[in-house]
């Protein structure tokens, strides 16, 4: 399967560098480039890429607004991954609420970039990198003093709630399976049921719900 990728960044050199790295890898294809958020939104609707790497700060329409509109399209299953220059971007929680699957630093090593793109397509966790874990703990804790009721949380079985807590810690399906002594296929089924009950697109959105509802507390295991 070829992973189709859209690059959205207002700097042509950044897009060229990302294209060079990604297209050197088997099974990855850059199908379009956008220099602003409006073009990114239009190209996502027309090209339906598997992954969109979107700069968080762009002209005309910023990356957060673009992510919100891309993920609001029920027929578009594009995974939106935000690109940032800073390792403590203050907009991380807003971007995750907007539907972004995760964050990547523009300065990250090429092998991590490639692995992250493949992970975004697989639906597995983009929460493992230190950056995203730290940002979730720091910013979600400050952004929400009171837990918000979340539809679907009370519908989770004890096992599904346990799996969600582990997903929120950044564990992959394989790591959860090993920790709970379950088959990886069983874990995938539990995760799928959690997503369905919470009404979210992916596991990152499930983690945001877990934090906002108070099921998981920032800074606590």
GROMACS .gro file of C-alpha atoms in nm:
model
  221
    1UNK     CA    1   0.000   0.000   0.000
    2UNK     CA    2   0.131   0.344  -0.096
    3UNK     CA    3   0.085   0.616   0.166
    4UNK     CA    4  -0.029   0.938  -0.002
    5UNK     CA    5   0.094   1.255   0.170
    6UNK     CA    6   0.008   1.624   0.145
    7UNK     CA    7   0.264   1.883   0.261
    8UNK     CA    8   0.134   2.218   0.388
    9UNK     CA    9   0.392   2.479   0.485
   10UNK     CA   10   0.443   2.837   0.373
   11UNK     CA   11   0.819   2.784   0.333
   12UNK     CA   12   0.912   2.624   0.001
   13UNK     CA   13   1.245   2.500   0.137
   14UNK     CA   14   1.071   2.315   0.419
   15UNK     CA   15   0.834   2.148   0.175
   16UNK     CA   16   1.123   2.054  -0.055
   17UNK     CA   17   1.316   1.901   0.234
   18UNK     CA   18   1.018   1.700   0.354
   19UNK     CA   19   0.943   1.579   0.001
   20UNK     CA   20   1.303   1.467  -0.050
   21UNK     CA   21   1.301   1.269   0.275
   22UNK     CA   22   0.961   1.109   0.230
   23UNK     CA   23   0.985   1.016  -0.138
   24UNK     CA   24   1.321   0.845  -0.075
   25UNK     CA   25   1.128   0.587   0.126
   26UNK     CA   26   0.944   0.294  -0.037
   27UNK     CA   27   0.568   0.315  -0.018
   28UNK     CA   28   0.551   0.691   0.048
   29UNK     CA   29   0.431   0.940  -0.213
   30UNK     CA   30   0.387   1.317  -0.184
   31UNK     CA   31   0.074   1.394  -0.386
   32UNK     CA   32   0.056   1.768  -0.329
   33UNK     CA   33   0.204   2.079  -0.168
   34UNK     CA   34   0.018   2.375  -0.019
   35UNK     CA   35   0.167   2.710   0.079
   36UNK     CA   36  -0.122   2.822   0.301
   37UNK     CA   37  -0.412   2.684   0.499
   38UNK     CA   38  -0.676   2.756   0.236
   39UNK     CA   39  -0.486   2.560  -0.029
   40UNK     CA   40  -0.427   2.280   0.222
   41UNK     CA   41  -0.799   2.251   0.287
   42UNK     CA   42  -0.885   2.255  -0.084
   43UNK     CA   43  -0.620   1.998  -0.174
   44UNK     CA   44  -0.726   1.765   0.107
   45UNK     CA   45  -1.080   1.769  -0.027
   46UNK     CA   46  -0.965   1.706  -0.384
   47UNK     CA   47  -0.676   1.462  -0.332
   48UNK     CA   48  -0.791   1.276  -0.019
   49UNK     CA   49  -0.437   1.205   0.105
   50UNK     CA   50  -0.378   0.950   0.379
   51UNK     CA   51  -0.169   1.196   0.581
   52UNK     CA   52  -0.146   1.576   0.578
   53UNK     CA   53   0.163   1.731   0.738
   54UNK     CA   54   0.041   2.079   0.827
   55UNK     CA   55   0.246   2.371   0.962
   56UNK     CA   56   0.070   2.514   1.266
   57UNK     CA   57   0.140   2.873   1.155
   58UNK     CA   58   0.039   2.954   0.796
   59UNK     CA   59  -0.110   3.253   0.614
   60UNK     CA   60  -0.477   3.290   0.512
   61UNK     CA   61  -0.586   3.000   0.736
   62UNK     CA   62  -0.369   2.871   1.018
   63UNK     CA   63  -0.295   2.504   1.067
   64UNK     CA   64  -0.538   2.465   1.356
   65UNK     CA   65  -0.833   2.598   1.158
   66UNK     CA   66  -0.730   2.389   0.859
   67UNK     CA   67  -0.712   2.075   1.077
   68UNK     CA   68  -1.054   2.147   1.225
   69UNK     CA   69  -1.214   2.178   0.882
   70UNK     CA   70  -1.033   1.877   0.734
   71UNK     CA   71  -1.130   1.645   1.019
   72UNK     CA   72  -1.488   1.780   1.032
   73UNK     CA   73  -1.547   1.626   0.687
   74UNK     CA   74  -1.703   1.289   0.768
   75UNK     CA   75  -1.598   1.149   0.431
   76UNK     CA   76  -1.235   1.248   0.470
   77UNK     CA   77  -1.018   1.008   0.670
   78UNK     CA   78  -0.698   1.209   0.628
   79UNK     CA   79  -0.478   1.197   0.939
   80UNK     CA   80  -0.360   1.551   1.015
   81UNK     CA   81  -0.018   1.581   1.177
   82UNK     CA   82   0.091   1.928   1.285
   83UNK     CA   83   0.442   2.057   1.215
   84UNK     CA   84   0.605   2.297   1.459
   85UNK     CA   85   0.946   2.457   1.507
   86UNK     CA   86   0.917   2.477   1.884
   87UNK     CA   87   0.931   2.191   2.134
   88UNK     CA   88   0.680   2.365   2.363
   89UNK     CA   89   0.421   2.502   2.127
   90UNK     CA   90   0.144   2.670   2.325
   91UNK     CA   91  -0.120   2.569   2.071
   92UNK     CA   92  -0.081   2.192   2.108
   93UNK     CA   93  -0.404   2.126   2.297
   94UNK     CA   94  -0.606   2.348   2.065
   95UNK     CA   95  -0.466   2.158   1.768
   96UNK     CA   96  -0.546   1.821   1.923
   97UNK     CA   97  -0.901   1.933   1.996
   98UNK     CA   98  -0.922   2.046   1.634
   99UNK     CA   99  -0.863   1.687   1.526
  100UNK     CA  100  -0.486   1.665   1.477
  101UNK     CA  101  -0.339   1.320   1.524
  102UNK     CA  102  -0.016   1.451   1.672
  103UNK     CA  103   0.276   1.689   1.656
  104UNK     CA  104   0.614   1.664   1.486
  105UNK     CA  105   0.915   1.891   1.520
  106UNK     CA  106   1.053   2.012   1.187
  107UNK     CA  107   1.401   1.939   1.319
  108UNK     CA  108   1.333   1.574   1.400
  109UNK     CA  109   1.560   1.306   1.245
  110UNK     CA  110   1.443   1.169   0.910
  111UNK     CA  111   1.387   0.817   1.041
  112UNK     CA  112   1.150   0.951   1.308
  113UNK     CA  113   0.961   1.155   1.049
  114UNK     CA  114   0.912   0.851   0.827
  115UNK     CA  115   0.810   0.633   1.122
  116UNK     CA  116   0.561   0.897   1.240
  117UNK     CA  117   0.395   0.917   0.897
  118UNK     CA  118   0.354   0.540   0.886
  119UNK     CA  119   0.222   0.540   1.244
  120UNK     CA  120  -0.038   0.805   1.161
  121UNK     CA  121  -0.171   0.586   0.880
  122UNK     CA  122  -0.177   0.271   1.092
  123UNK     CA  123  -0.390   0.438   1.357
  124UNK     CA  124  -0.144   0.344   1.630
  125UNK     CA  125  -0.016   0.586   1.891
  126UNK     CA  126   0.161   0.911   1.807
  127UNK     CA  127   0.168   0.980   2.180
  128UNK     CA  128   0.488   0.795   2.254
  129UNK     CA  129   0.735   1.075   2.165
  130UNK     CA  130   0.846   1.275   2.467
  131UNK     CA  131   0.728   1.599   2.310
  132UNK     CA  132   0.362   1.506   2.288
  133UNK     CA  133   0.346   1.335   2.626
  134UNK     CA  134   0.500   1.635   2.800
  135UNK     CA  135   0.280   1.883   2.618
  136UNK     CA  136  -0.036   1.691   2.702
  137UNK     CA  137   0.056   1.684   3.069
  138UNK     CA  138   0.156   2.051   3.082
  139UNK     CA  139  -0.114   2.212   2.874
  140UNK     CA  140  -0.421   1.998   2.938
  141UNK     CA  141  -0.367   2.040   3.309
  142UNK     CA  142  -0.363   2.418   3.279
  143UNK     CA  143  -0.635   2.447   3.015
  144UNK     CA  144  -0.909   2.262   3.206
  145UNK     CA  145  -0.947   2.323   3.577
  146UNK     CA  146  -1.273   2.128   3.589
  147UNK     CA  147  -1.348   1.794   3.424
  148UNK     CA  148  -1.595   1.811   3.137
  149UNK     CA  149  -1.869   1.548   3.106
  150UNK     CA  150  -1.790   1.331   2.805
  151UNK     CA  151  -2.062   1.132   2.627
  152UNK     CA  152  -1.965   0.769   2.606
  153UNK     CA  153  -1.725   0.755   2.901
  154UNK     CA  154  -1.988   0.591   3.122
  155UNK     CA  155  -2.053   0.332   2.851
  156UNK     CA  156  -1.701   0.190   2.869
  157UNK     CA  157  -1.654  -0.149   3.029
  158UNK     CA  158  -1.389  -0.177   3.302
  159UNK     CA  159  -1.151  -0.338   3.051
  160UNK     CA  160  -1.212  -0.067   2.791
  161UNK     CA  161  -1.152   0.201   3.055
  162UNK     CA  162  -0.827   0.029   3.150
  163UNK     CA  163  -0.718   0.019   2.786
  164UNK     CA  164  -0.802   0.389   2.745
  165UNK     CA  165  -0.589   0.478   3.047
  166UNK     CA  166  -0.296   0.292   2.894
  167UNK     CA  167  -0.349   0.456   2.556
  168UNK     CA  168  -0.340   0.791   2.738
  169UNK     CA  169   0.000   0.700   2.877
  170UNK     CA  170   0.127   0.669   2.521
  171UNK     CA  171   0.146   0.290   2.503
  172UNK     CA  172   0.117   0.116   2.168
  173UNK     CA  173  -0.120  -0.176   2.109
  174UNK     CA  174   0.170  -0.419   2.143
  175UNK     CA  175   0.276  -0.266   2.475
  176UNK     CA  176  -0.080  -0.274   2.607
  177UNK     CA  177  -0.116  -0.636   2.501
  178UNK     CA  178   0.204  -0.729   2.685
  179UNK     CA  179   0.103  -0.539   2.998
  180UNK     CA  180  -0.247  -0.687   3.018
  181UNK     CA  181  -0.143  -1.031   2.889
  182UNK     CA  182  -0.383  -1.009   2.594
  183UNK     CA  183  -0.349  -1.074   2.224
  184UNK     CA  184  -0.270  -0.766   2.016
  185UNK     CA  185  -0.581  -0.832   1.809
  186UNK     CA  186  -0.792  -0.824   2.126
  187UNK     CA  187  -0.639  -0.489   2.221
  188UNK     CA  188  -0.717  -0.350   1.875
  189UNK     CA  189  -1.078  -0.458   1.922
  190UNK     CA  190  -1.096  -0.285   2.262
  191UNK     CA  191  -0.946   0.034   2.117
  192UNK     CA  192  -1.193   0.029   1.827
  193UNK     CA  193  -1.483  -0.006   2.071
  194UNK     CA  194  -1.350   0.281   2.283
  195UNK     CA  195  -1.330   0.507   1.978
  196UNK     CA  196  -1.682   0.411   1.871
  197UNK     CA  197  -1.834   0.471   2.215
  198UNK     CA  198  -1.659   0.807   2.254
  199UNK     CA  199  -1.747   0.910   1.899
  200UNK     CA  200  -1.390   1.008   1.808
  201UNK     CA  201  -1.177   0.956   1.496
  202UNK     CA  202  -0.860   0.817   1.648
  203UNK     CA  203  -0.677   0.731   1.968
  204UNK     CA  204  -0.530   1.079   2.011
  205UNK     CA  205  -0.881   1.225   2.022
  206UNK     CA  206  -0.973   0.955   2.274
  207UNK     CA  207  -0.684   1.067   2.494
  208UNK     CA  208  -0.802   1.429   2.482
  209UNK     CA  209  -1.147   1.311   2.596
  210UNK     CA  210  -0.988   1.104   2.873
  211UNK     CA  211  -0.801   1.410   3.003
  212UNK     CA  212  -1.092   1.652   2.969
  213UNK     CA  213  -1.336   1.416   3.142
  214UNK     CA  214  -1.102   1.366   3.436
  215UNK     CA  215  -1.059   0.994   3.369
  216UNK     CA  216  -0.686   1.063   3.334
  217UNK     CA  217  -0.517   1.333   3.535
  218UNK     CA  218  -0.215   1.524   3.399
  219UNK     CA  219   0.108   1.421   3.568
  220UNK     CA  220  -0.039   1.106   3.721
  221UNK     CA  221   0.036   0.752   3.603
   0.00000   0.00000   0.00000
